[in-house]
XYZ file of C-alpha atoms in Angstrom:
651
model
C -0.043 -0.128 0.102
C 1.507 3.379 -0.926
C 1.594 6.131 1.561
C 0.481 9.039 -0.614
C 1.851 12.268 0.674
C -0.997 14.794 -0.902
C -4.310 14.357 0.685
C -5.536 14.056 -3.295
C -7.147 10.719 -4.281
C -5.353 9.283 -7.117
C -7.095 6.026 -7.963
C -9.141 7.559 -11.003
C -6.061 8.791 -12.560
C -3.865 5.900 -11.569
C -6.657 3.419 -13.551
C -6.180 5.278 -16.521
C -2.640 5.190 -17.143
C -2.411 1.539 -18.447
C -5.110 1.802 -20.920
C -3.539 5.067 -22.145
C -0.379 3.417 -22.293
C -1.936 0.346 -24.720
C -4.094 2.842 -26.465
C -0.664 4.769 -27.398
C 1.498 1.499 -28.330
C -1.749 0.330 -30.664
C -2.549 3.314 -32.246
C 1.217 4.347 -32.813
C 2.125 1.136 -34.504
C -0.997 0.972 -36.362
C -1.347 2.865 -40.098
C -3.688 5.493 -39.637
C -5.932 7.607 -41.984
C -3.642 10.045 -43.104
C -6.056 13.027 -42.169
C -5.722 15.793 -39.489
C -8.284 14.334 -37.343
C -6.107 11.131 -37.030
C -3.075 13.524 -35.828
C -5.472 15.177 -33.323
C -6.661 12.130 -31.954
C -2.799 11.158 -31.831
C -1.983 14.605 -29.918
C -4.914 14.039 -27.735
C -3.436 10.632 -26.409
C -0.278 12.266 -25.898
C -1.371 15.218 -24.078
C -4.102 13.776 -21.981
C -0.894 10.843 -21.095
C 1.232 13.911 -20.003
C -1.673 15.856 -18.437
C -2.104 12.806 -16.035
C 1.217 11.638 -15.229
C 2.516 15.062 -14.577
C -1.121 15.607 -12.328
C -0.087 12.734 -9.875
C 3.398 13.604 -9.811
C 3.120 17.385 -9.462
C 0.377 16.900 -6.531
C 3.087 15.221 -4.899
C 6.190 16.958 -5.274
C 4.296 20.188 -4.364
C 4.352 18.671 -0.866
C 7.697 18.709 -0.695
C 9.112 21.125 -2.929
C 11.755 21.951 -1.416
C 13.689 19.009 -1.900
C 13.683 19.856 -5.353
C 15.210 22.492 -7.519
C 12.407 25.196 -8.296
C 13.177 24.965 -12.165
C 12.091 21.087 -11.997
C 8.771 22.157 -10.027
C 7.808 24.807 -12.556
C 8.793 22.069 -15.587
C 6.669 19.335 -13.951
C 3.521 21.835 -13.320
C 3.899 23.267 -16.775
C 3.770 19.855 -17.954
C 0.444 19.452 -16.276
C -1.177 22.715 -17.205
C 0.031 22.503 -21.209
C -1.499 19.064 -21.410
C -4.673 19.778 -19.658
C -4.850 23.088 -22.522
C -3.753 21.647 -25.113
C -5.958 18.344 -24.711
C -8.884 20.471 -24.756
C -7.783 22.326 -27.844
C -7.101 19.267 -29.825
C -10.211 17.947 -28.701
C -11.894 20.806 -30.196
C -9.736 20.698 -33.357
C -10.867 17.146 -33.591
C -14.657 17.978 -33.539
C -13.971 20.637 -36.141
C -12.277 18.069 -38.299
C -14.366 15.041 -37.820
C -17.658 17.168 -38.061
C -16.172 18.462 -41.877
C -16.700 22.227 -40.738
C -15.042 24.086 -43.655
C -15.793 27.293 -45.737
C -14.057 30.264 -47.164
C -13.430 31.766 -43.815
C -11.540 28.431 -42.331
C -8.517 29.863 -41.900
C -9.414 32.924 -40.282
C -12.026 30.915 -37.801
C -9.268 28.558 -36.696
C -6.839 31.537 -35.938
C -9.389 33.332 -33.906
C -10.580 30.093 -31.947
C -6.948 29.542 -31.077
C -6.250 32.679 -29.115
C -7.589 31.202 -25.946
C -5.696 28.238 -26.030
C -2.705 30.666 -27.194
C -2.993 32.905 -24.316
C -3.418 30.203 -21.797
C -0.352 28.677 -22.881
C 1.447 31.951 -22.704
C 0.392 32.706 -19.284
C 1.675 29.196 -18.352
C 4.949 29.571 -19.521
C 5.385 33.104 -18.009
C 4.201 32.154 -14.723
C 7.670 31.582 -13.267
C 8.053 35.521 -13.634
C 4.737 36.877 -13.715
C 3.115 34.565 -11.298
C -0.013 34.494 -13.728
C -1.660 30.838 -13.074
C 0.590 29.415 -10.183
C 3.641 30.137 -8.338
C 5.758 29.038 -5.305
C 6.213 30.837 -2.438
C 7.784 30.577 0.865
C 4.719 28.405 2.104
C 4.244 26.463 -1.036
C 2.419 25.940 -3.914
C -0.331 28.723 -4.861
C -3.187 29.080 -7.752
C -2.970 32.812 -8.853
C -5.502 35.604 -10.355
C -5.181 33.971 -13.975
C -5.937 30.364 -12.774
C -9.306 30.256 -13.730
C -8.272 30.903 -17.304
C -7.564 27.258 -17.374
C -11.297 26.107 -16.371
C -12.443 29.238 -19.129
C -10.189 27.709 -21.959
C -11.931 24.136 -21.453
C -15.524 25.783 -21.031
C -14.785 27.799 -24.116
C -13.905 24.705 -26.716
C -16.383 22.267 -25.234
C -19.185 25.456 -25.891
C -17.399 26.070 -29.435
C -17.378 22.108 -30.144
C -21.357 22.221 -29.404
C -21.981 24.763 -31.957
C -19.746 23.303 -34.073
C -21.632 19.923 -33.652
C -24.826 21.786 -33.986
C -24.061 23.484 -37.187
C -23.105 20.384 -39.161
C -25.751 18.401 -37.767
C -27.182 17.167 -41.126
C -23.691 16.590 -42.850
C -22.809 14.056 -40.243
C -23.700 10.067 -39.966
C -25.574 9.452 -36.785
C -22.412 7.692 -35.447
C -20.423 10.349 -35.787
C -23.121 12.606 -34.327
C -23.717 10.583 -31.146
C -19.920 10.237 -30.821
C -19.031 13.880 -31.032
C -21.699 14.783 -28.928
C -21.460 12.106 -25.912
C -17.967 12.861 -25.440
C -18.267 16.354 -25.363
C -20.925 16.502 -22.973
C -19.016 13.505 -20.746
C -16.137 16.497 -20.939
C -18.159 18.824 -19.390
C -19.769 16.557 -16.771
C -16.105 15.757 -16.072
C -15.080 19.432 -15.265
C -18.023 20.031 -13.382
C -17.208 16.832 -10.882
C -13.588 17.675 -10.664
C -14.566 21.617 -9.185
C -17.021 19.661 -7.298
C -14.890 17.189 -5.857
C -11.432 19.024 -5.766
C -9.120 16.445 -3.903
C -10.222 13.570 -6.472
C -8.339 13.606 -9.568
C -11.188 12.496 -12.252
C -10.231 15.013 -14.979
C -8.048 11.995 -16.550
C -10.884 9.270 -16.010
C -13.449 11.516 -17.900
C -10.741 12.123 -20.350
C -10.128 8.510 -21.132
C -14.094 7.590 -21.608
C -14.130 10.379 -24.140
C -11.017 8.983 -26.110
C -12.635 5.719 -26.015
C -15.703 6.887 -27.600
C -13.834 8.598 -30.129
C -11.685 5.469 -30.767
C -14.725 3.305 -31.321
C -16.969 5.777 -33.395
C -14.324 6.929 -35.863
C -10.368 6.356 -34.906
C -10.169 2.827 -35.111
C -7.835 1.942 -38.007
C -9.566 -1.626 -38.679
C -12.764 0.607 -39.879
C -10.883 1.691 -42.727
C -8.563 -0.552 -44.163
C -9.503 -4.212 -45.959
C -7.912 -6.875 -43.956
C -7.268 -8.817 -47.589
C -5.197 -6.644 -49.357
C -4.145 -4.181 -46.627
C -5.490 -1.241 -48.879
C -7.628 1.396 -47.377
C -11.454 0.755 -48.004
C -14.128 2.516 -49.241
C -15.158 4.472 -46.174
C -11.537 5.642 -46.224
C -11.734 6.791 -49.748
C -15.098 9.000 -48.660
C -13.374 10.265 -45.710
C -10.078 11.375 -47.540
C -11.831 12.460 -50.854
C -14.183 14.788 -48.894
C -11.361 16.120 -46.841
C -8.623 16.913 -49.461
C -12.070 18.580 -51.846
C -12.758 20.976 -49.008
C -9.519 21.974 -48.398
C -9.187 22.732 -51.833
C -6.167 20.119 -52.323
C -5.447 18.777 -56.008
C -5.507 15.590 -56.743
C -5.992 13.132 -59.601
C -7.704 9.272 -59.361
C -6.541 6.382 -61.493
C -9.345 3.541 -61.223
C -8.614 0.001 -61.536
C -10.712 -2.483 -62.064
C -11.217 -6.418 -62.595
C -13.561 -6.838 -65.135
C -13.897 -10.603 -65.057
C -14.290 -10.384 -61.362
C -17.502 -11.937 -60.907
C -16.524 -14.974 -62.923
C -13.476 -15.609 -61.115
C -16.006 -15.416 -57.811
C -17.885 -18.220 -59.561
C -15.116 -20.272 -61.076
C -12.583 -20.425 -58.090
C -12.707 -20.647 -54.596
C -12.619 -17.610 -51.859
C -8.913 -18.739 -51.149
C -7.854 -18.435 -54.555
C -9.772 -15.064 -55.057
C -7.569 -13.935 -52.226
C -4.418 -14.894 -53.786
C -5.290 -12.972 -56.623
C -6.049 -9.811 -55.058
C -3.000 -10.124 -52.938
C -0.713 -10.320 -56.243
C -2.453 -7.274 -57.860
C -2.641 -5.324 -54.718
C 1.341 -6.070 -54.143
C 2.006 -5.169 -57.553
C 0.560 -1.624 -57.084
C 2.085 -0.936 -53.906
C 5.350 -2.005 -55.694
C 4.827 0.621 -58.517
C 2.758 3.412 -56.375
C 4.472 3.181 -53.308
C 3.951 7.112 -52.325
C 0.220 7.120 -53.462
C -2.808 6.504 -51.222
C -3.989 3.011 -52.471
C -7.377 1.909 -52.078
C -9.570 -1.534 -52.617
C -13.452 -0.733 -52.998
C -14.736 -4.400 -53.390
C -16.229 -5.982 -56.595
C -12.824 -5.703 -58.612
C -11.923 -2.477 -58.014
C -8.842 -0.737 -56.985
C -8.289 3.126 -56.822
C -5.166 5.035 -56.620
C -5.440 8.750 -55.597
C -2.512 11.130 -56.248
C -2.019 14.022 -54.089
C -0.891 17.004 -55.190
C -0.093 18.454 -58.284
C 1.665 15.898 -60.929
C 4.541 16.744 -62.861
C 3.562 14.207 -65.556
C 1.324 14.866 -68.155
C -1.714 12.612 -68.782
C -0.259 10.860 -71.972
C 3.016 10.040 -70.006
C 0.738 8.429 -67.036
C -1.245 6.501 -68.952
C 2.076 5.097 -71.172
C 3.460 4.130 -67.912
C 0.416 2.510 -67.059
C 0.434 0.538 -70.677
C 4.238 -0.566 -69.983
C 3.366 -1.838 -66.250
C 0.355 -3.518 -67.210
C 2.345 -5.753 -69.386
C 4.041 -6.844 -66.569
C 1.162 -7.483 -64.212
C -0.868 -9.765 -66.676
C 2.433 -12.023 -67.053
C 2.164 -12.176 -63.321
C -1.244 -12.839 -62.887
C -1.585 -15.233 -65.848
C 0.854 -17.548 -63.616
C -2.307 -17.963 -61.269
C -5.434 -16.858 -62.863
C -6.514 -15.102 -66.281
C -7.918 -11.709 -65.351
C -8.805 -8.750 -67.300
C -7.458 -5.541 -66.103
C -8.674 -1.981 -66.995
C -7.747 1.387 -65.943
C -9.171 4.803 -66.366
C -7.175 7.936 -65.231
C -9.232 11.025 -63.775
C -6.366 14.159 -64.195
C -6.594 16.910 -61.754
C -7.834 19.541 -64.328
C -11.044 16.908 -64.960
C -11.592 16.632 -61.263
C -11.228 20.778 -60.777
C -13.687 21.249 -63.344
C -16.173 18.477 -62.485
C -15.877 18.436 -58.705
C -19.602 18.518 -57.833
C -19.728 15.225 -59.547
C -16.628 13.412 -59.064
C -18.226 10.414 -57.194
C -20.492 9.770 -60.232
C -17.375 10.097 -62.651
C -15.375 7.673 -60.338
C -18.286 4.987 -60.649
C -18.543 5.480 -64.496
C -15.139 5.287 -64.957
C -15.072 1.883 -63.039
C -17.986 0.447 -64.521
C -16.746 1.400 -68.141
C -13.166 1.290 -68.128
C -12.532 -2.009 -69.536
C -14.734 -0.937 -72.929
C -13.137 2.455 -73.015
C -9.782 0.370 -72.873
C -10.488 -1.483 -75.607
C -11.028 1.748 -77.774
C -7.475 2.906 -76.531
C -9.380 5.546 -74.099
C -7.088 5.353 -70.790
C -8.443 8.864 -69.546
C -11.325 10.384 -68.779
C -12.861 12.529 -71.994
C -15.610 15.215 -72.019
C -17.760 12.699 -74.030
C -17.746 10.939 -71.007
C -18.639 13.791 -68.665
C -21.478 13.936 -71.044
C -22.591 10.538 -70.363
C -22.231 10.960 -66.658
C -24.242 13.824 -66.527
C -27.018 12.159 -68.565
C -27.099 9.462 -65.935
C -27.596 11.625 -63.116
C -30.228 13.997 -65.086
C -32.045 9.999 -65.575
C -31.566 9.481 -61.837
C -33.436 12.380 -60.954
C -36.115 12.160 -63.649
C -36.625 8.571 -61.541
C -36.733 10.411 -58.338
C -39.302 12.703 -59.722
C -41.662 10.236 -61.837
C -41.518 8.039 -58.483
C -42.500 10.942 -56.307
C -45.251 12.034 -58.676
C -46.221 8.636 -59.555
C -45.574 9.427 -63.599
C -44.279 5.937 -64.512
C -46.513 4.314 -67.488
C -47.246 1.208 -68.817
C -47.562 -0.044 -72.569
C -48.837 -3.344 -73.562
C -47.535 -5.191 -76.133
C -49.495 -7.998 -77.801
C -48.510 -11.870 -77.636
C -49.584 -13.927 -80.391
C -51.035 -17.654 -79.908
C -49.730 -19.936 -82.728
C -52.229 -22.530 -81.457
C -55.355 -20.177 -81.459
C -54.532 -17.993 -83.959
C -55.424 -15.025 -81.744
C -53.720 -12.592 -79.559
C -54.084 -14.155 -75.770
C -51.828 -12.087 -74.096
C -49.717 -9.031 -73.383
C -46.405 -8.246 -72.064
C -46.794 -5.069 -69.486
C -43.581 -2.605 -70.404
C -42.851 0.316 -68.195
C -42.294 3.769 -69.830
C -41.108 7.116 -68.763
C -41.657 10.164 -70.010
C -39.906 12.977 -68.248
C -41.194 17.240 -68.723
C -37.578 17.855 -68.670
C -35.519 15.636 -71.034
C -38.377 13.747 -72.950
C -38.648 9.963 -73.347
C -36.222 7.444 -71.395
C -35.548 4.400 -73.224
C -36.644 1.472 -70.791
C -33.147 -0.105 -70.602
C -31.468 3.435 -69.618
C -34.040 4.063 -66.607
C -34.392 0.178 -65.275
C -30.912 -0.057 -65.353
C -30.401 2.945 -63.334
C -33.051 2.224 -60.745
C -31.746 -1.332 -60.578
C -28.140 0.432 -59.824
C -29.916 2.662 -56.914
C -32.349 0.486 -55.620
C -35.434 2.489 -56.715
C -36.403 -0.579 -59.118
C -38.625 -2.035 -55.903
C -40.440 0.786 -55.418
C -40.967 1.444 -59.284
C -42.261 -2.439 -59.843
C -44.814 -1.802 -57.506
C -45.955 1.322 -59.331
C -45.450 -0.373 -62.238
C -47.808 -3.281 -60.989
C -50.555 -1.237 -59.438
C -50.671 0.562 -63.065
C -51.511 -3.028 -64.293
C -54.039 -3.928 -62.189
C -55.647 -0.562 -62.356
C -55.984 -0.949 -66.096
C -57.309 -4.549 -66.075
C -59.977 -3.272 -63.167
C -61.748 -1.247 -66.019
C -61.850 -3.737 -68.841
C -63.250 -6.814 -69.388
C -60.373 -8.979 -70.225
C -62.387 -12.094 -71.233
C -64.035 -10.228 -73.928
C -61.092 -8.794 -75.118
C -59.607 -12.127 -75.012
C -56.932 -11.775 -72.754
C -55.838 -14.788 -70.975
C -52.516 -13.548 -69.367
C -50.647 -10.582 -68.750
C -46.699 -10.880 -68.230
C -45.118 -8.601 -65.769
C -41.318 -8.265 -65.381
C -39.663 -8.781 -62.149
C -36.060 -7.456 -62.020
C -33.437 -9.234 -59.803
C -32.978 -6.622 -57.373
C -37.349 -6.884 -56.330
C -36.445 -10.437 -55.806
C -34.503 -9.452 -52.916
C -37.238 -8.084 -51.259
C -38.776 -11.261 -48.901
C -42.139 -9.214 -48.953
C -42.260 -9.052 -52.855
C -44.867 -11.856 -53.388
C -47.209 -10.339 -50.325
C -47.090 -6.612 -51.642
C -48.283 -7.679 -55.236
C -50.437 -9.750 -53.605
C -51.956 -6.874 -51.716
C -52.223 -4.904 -54.756
C -53.841 -6.832 -56.967
C -56.270 -8.123 -54.479
C -57.340 -4.217 -53.593
C -58.299 -4.197 -57.466
C -59.944 -7.021 -57.569
C -57.597 -9.323 -59.845
C -57.037 -12.738 -59.597
C -53.143 -13.366 -59.034
C -53.638 -16.530 -61.920
C -54.268 -13.816 -64.793
C -50.294 -12.974 -64.487
C -47.039 -14.385 -65.580
C -44.220 -12.757 -64.018
C -41.206 -12.702 -66.253
C -37.636 -13.370 -64.593
C -34.502 -12.801 -66.801
C -31.928 -15.388 -67.239
C -29.521 -13.203 -64.981
C -31.473 -14.077 -62.198
C -30.803 -17.666 -62.530
C -27.311 -17.280 -60.690
C -28.816 -17.130 -57.193
C -31.171 -20.031 -57.174
C -32.031 -19.585 -53.193
C -33.498 -16.113 -54.060
C -35.025 -17.010 -57.221
C -36.839 -19.902 -55.752
C -38.328 -18.025 -52.876
C -39.624 -15.620 -55.276
C -41.046 -18.119 -57.439
C -42.720 -20.275 -54.470
C -44.485 -17.419 -52.869
C -45.740 -16.020 -56.186
C -46.475 -19.446 -57.307
C -48.433 -20.239 -54.226
C -50.823 -17.162 -54.918
C -51.532 -18.675 -58.395
C -48.987 -16.842 -60.674
C -46.487 -18.898 -63.077
C -43.462 -17.537 -64.729
C -41.792 -17.162 -68.035
C -38.269 -17.166 -68.173
C -37.370 -13.860 -70.192
C -34.539 -13.053 -72.712
C -32.916 -16.491 -72.700
C -29.535 -16.307 -74.844
C -28.450 -13.262 -73.124
C -27.342 -14.917 -70.179
C -25.513 -17.839 -68.526
C -27.875 -20.003 -67.182
C -27.191 -23.722 -66.864
C -29.873 -25.745 -68.789
C -30.059 -28.779 -66.448
C -30.602 -26.109 -63.740
C -33.337 -24.414 -65.739
C -35.264 -27.560 -66.667
C -35.677 -28.119 -62.941
C -37.439 -24.640 -62.292
C -40.923 -24.418 -62.451
C -40.833 -22.210 -65.158
C -43.306 -23.095 -67.810
C -42.560 -20.683 -70.872
C -39.169 -19.687 -72.115
C -38.930 -16.272 -74.330
C -36.147 -16.741 -76.584
C -34.304 -13.442 -77.175
C -34.812 -11.626 -80.517
C -30.693 -11.353 -81.241
C -31.166 -15.712 -81.537
C -34.299 -15.234 -83.924
C -32.495 -12.363 -86.200
C -29.394 -14.182 -85.967
C -31.191 -17.753 -87.294
C -32.525 -15.586 -90.165
C -29.002 -14.307 -91.080
C -27.788 -17.863 -91.038
C -25.744 -17.059 -88.027
C -27.867 -19.518 -85.537
C -28.668 -23.037 -86.963
C -28.791 -24.460 -83.624
C -32.200 -22.719 -82.914
C -34.588 -25.354 -83.884
C -32.772 -27.716 -81.492
C -32.913 -25.355 -78.883
C -36.770 -25.025 -79.372
C -37.361 -28.696 -79.701
C -35.029 -28.788 -75.965
C -37.527 -27.051 -74.562
C -40.420 -28.697 -76.199
C -39.589 -32.317 -75.006
C -39.070 -30.486 -71.371
C -42.743 -29.465 -71.141
C -42.155 -25.690 -71.640
C -44.077 -23.374 -73.877
C -42.000 -21.269 -76.267
C -41.883 -17.899 -77.268
C -40.191 -16.366 -79.685
C -39.466 -12.375 -79.510
C -38.351 -9.911 -82.751
C -41.198 -11.236 -85.101
C -41.352 -8.837 -87.604
C -42.192 -10.061 -91.212
C -44.591 -12.847 -92.006
C -41.725 -14.870 -93.167
C -40.308 -15.185 -89.767
C -43.779 -15.813 -88.235
C -44.211 -18.423 -90.544
C -40.947 -20.377 -89.976
C -41.373 -19.835 -86.041
C -44.541 -21.526 -86.220
C -43.063 -24.310 -88.716
C -40.461 -24.709 -85.785
C -43.124 -25.318 -83.248
C -42.835 -22.024 -80.967
C -46.568 -21.323 -79.239
C -46.098 -18.136 -79.098
C -44.916 -14.811 -80.850
C -43.971 -11.269 -80.199
C -43.019 -8.565 -82.126
C -43.694 -5.519 -84.578
C -45.357 -7.628 -87.032
C -48.595 -7.813 -84.753
C -47.768 -4.656 -82.819
C -45.514 -2.471 -80.883
C -45.936 -1.372 -77.406
C -49.241 0.496 -77.022
C -50.608 2.669 -74.517
C -53.419 1.165 -72.852
C -56.386 2.956 -74.836
C -54.734 2.046 -78.007
C -54.322 -1.560 -76.617
C -57.924 -1.625 -75.963
C -58.454 -0.383 -79.431
C -55.996 -2.925 -81.117
C -58.048 -5.711 -79.055
C -61.266 -4.853 -79.889
C -60.395 -4.620 -83.165
C -58.674 -8.175 -83.497
C -59.878 -10.300 -80.806
C -62.964 -11.065 -82.704
C -61.372 -12.141 -86.122
C -60.904 -15.550 -87.320
C -57.668 -17.619 -86.392
C -56.261 -16.578 -89.621
C -54.517 -13.723 -88.168
C -52.563 -12.728 -91.136
C -55.361 -11.889 -92.974
C -57.092 -9.657 -90.281
C -53.775 -7.771 -90.493
C -53.855 -7.002 -93.941
């Protein structure tokens, strides 16, 4: 049991020391984010440790101060007071950095707000001569007239921190908001407790709690590193990118994509994939040792070049081509990879900084096709494509909010009856600002950002509202096919949602055939769950666009799909003499007890030939283009009552 000289209680302060040492060692030996907030956290750790140790030592030494040289007494007490002031100041700076508080007056605001800390430091340093903060007289240690400045500085910076948090509340994530607010309030509470119980050294205890909150919410290095490659992750990319943009630091980017990453994942084991990524990552680290390297998952690396580049864009791309040959040679010894690159120059980023994240996404997705055209750096033409994507995204959001998606119907002809028996419901979008948007464009965009789930519901609602107001039996309609997106099928509530919509309009689910694309067959668990839910409610399924994906035929015939739609590209290729296997393919499905719809029928010869090959249904412009609801009703009224000779009816 230690017999302390002073009357102070050190229990809380001493208990924090081992934890502070562990944090200092752990944080000091880890690769942290190259941001001011990370440097501030390191300064907080150091200043808090100095404050704690100096507080304990000075309290003891002050009781027997005559046994030590006066300069040592001042040095130890200076260490405590300076640690106290700097810890509070760096906690404030950390709040500013973590909350992303930047504006054009940031430099001058920082200088002005630094004045209380600077004044307190000057008063502390001058105390041996001025006795401003404290002094030693004949009867020992004494606080002096400017001693309250120490606490004023702390209150001031906590108050400023709370103001900064309030001003930037909407810019921060919930986790960062909670962390910043809680540790500042905790610091304030700790100071009040310290003043209330003067002889208990609890300041370090509350400081340590605040440090732990900061570490757990935003400063743990593992939050920003990919364990496989060792590179910074996409969270780090966002923080670093925002930081250098807000501070107007010039930079350029290089996106590097493994174009066949999805295929590799399907063929090889995860251990083999990780080995490939390590090879590429090691190569990048060797060739770009001074740059920020990121792994953003899904086969994408990003290199961030901070500051002005002395090399021209053409030189950087030529260097890449030379290095690329060596990289491919290394990778081919393990797995064949298709690696593409796109350079976003400093000038391009500076010129289009508001859409830099969109530009980077476009570069990652399109770099392979652009490289094949010998394009390795971003161009203004690509910028226009990016802007078009943004316009389409905005148009989708507006249309969703205003429920402006339209439904067109394209007739489906039955070979057996010689009549139109069904129709495919097709989504259409016309924006007041940019006009008609092709379905493939807005659907791909909606799938990418997740809006397709809500759009799918709105489209199905439109279809049901249409069917509610027509006599399907009189029109001769036996089924309506509705497309399902792979993203829609992720929703576990899909079948219930669609059933409730149909029920609200009084439409039986048995009237609907849902079309699933071949690409969805990659995830059998998902598709089987979807099929089971909707089948239980009476619906059946088409496989749409067969021939455009990579579905396994053996697996396909085991799925409860009763009709396969052969993509128009196969049909056209057959008539061009390039797809002679089409009759065999049709026979395969017929023997598997599946119906066959062929798309893209545009002439009477195509229609007749597909009938000869045994197709059950036909769809295409020969019969009709997709029609708005009113025109579709007119079309069906004119032709439903016709004889089975549909050709003469059309003529």
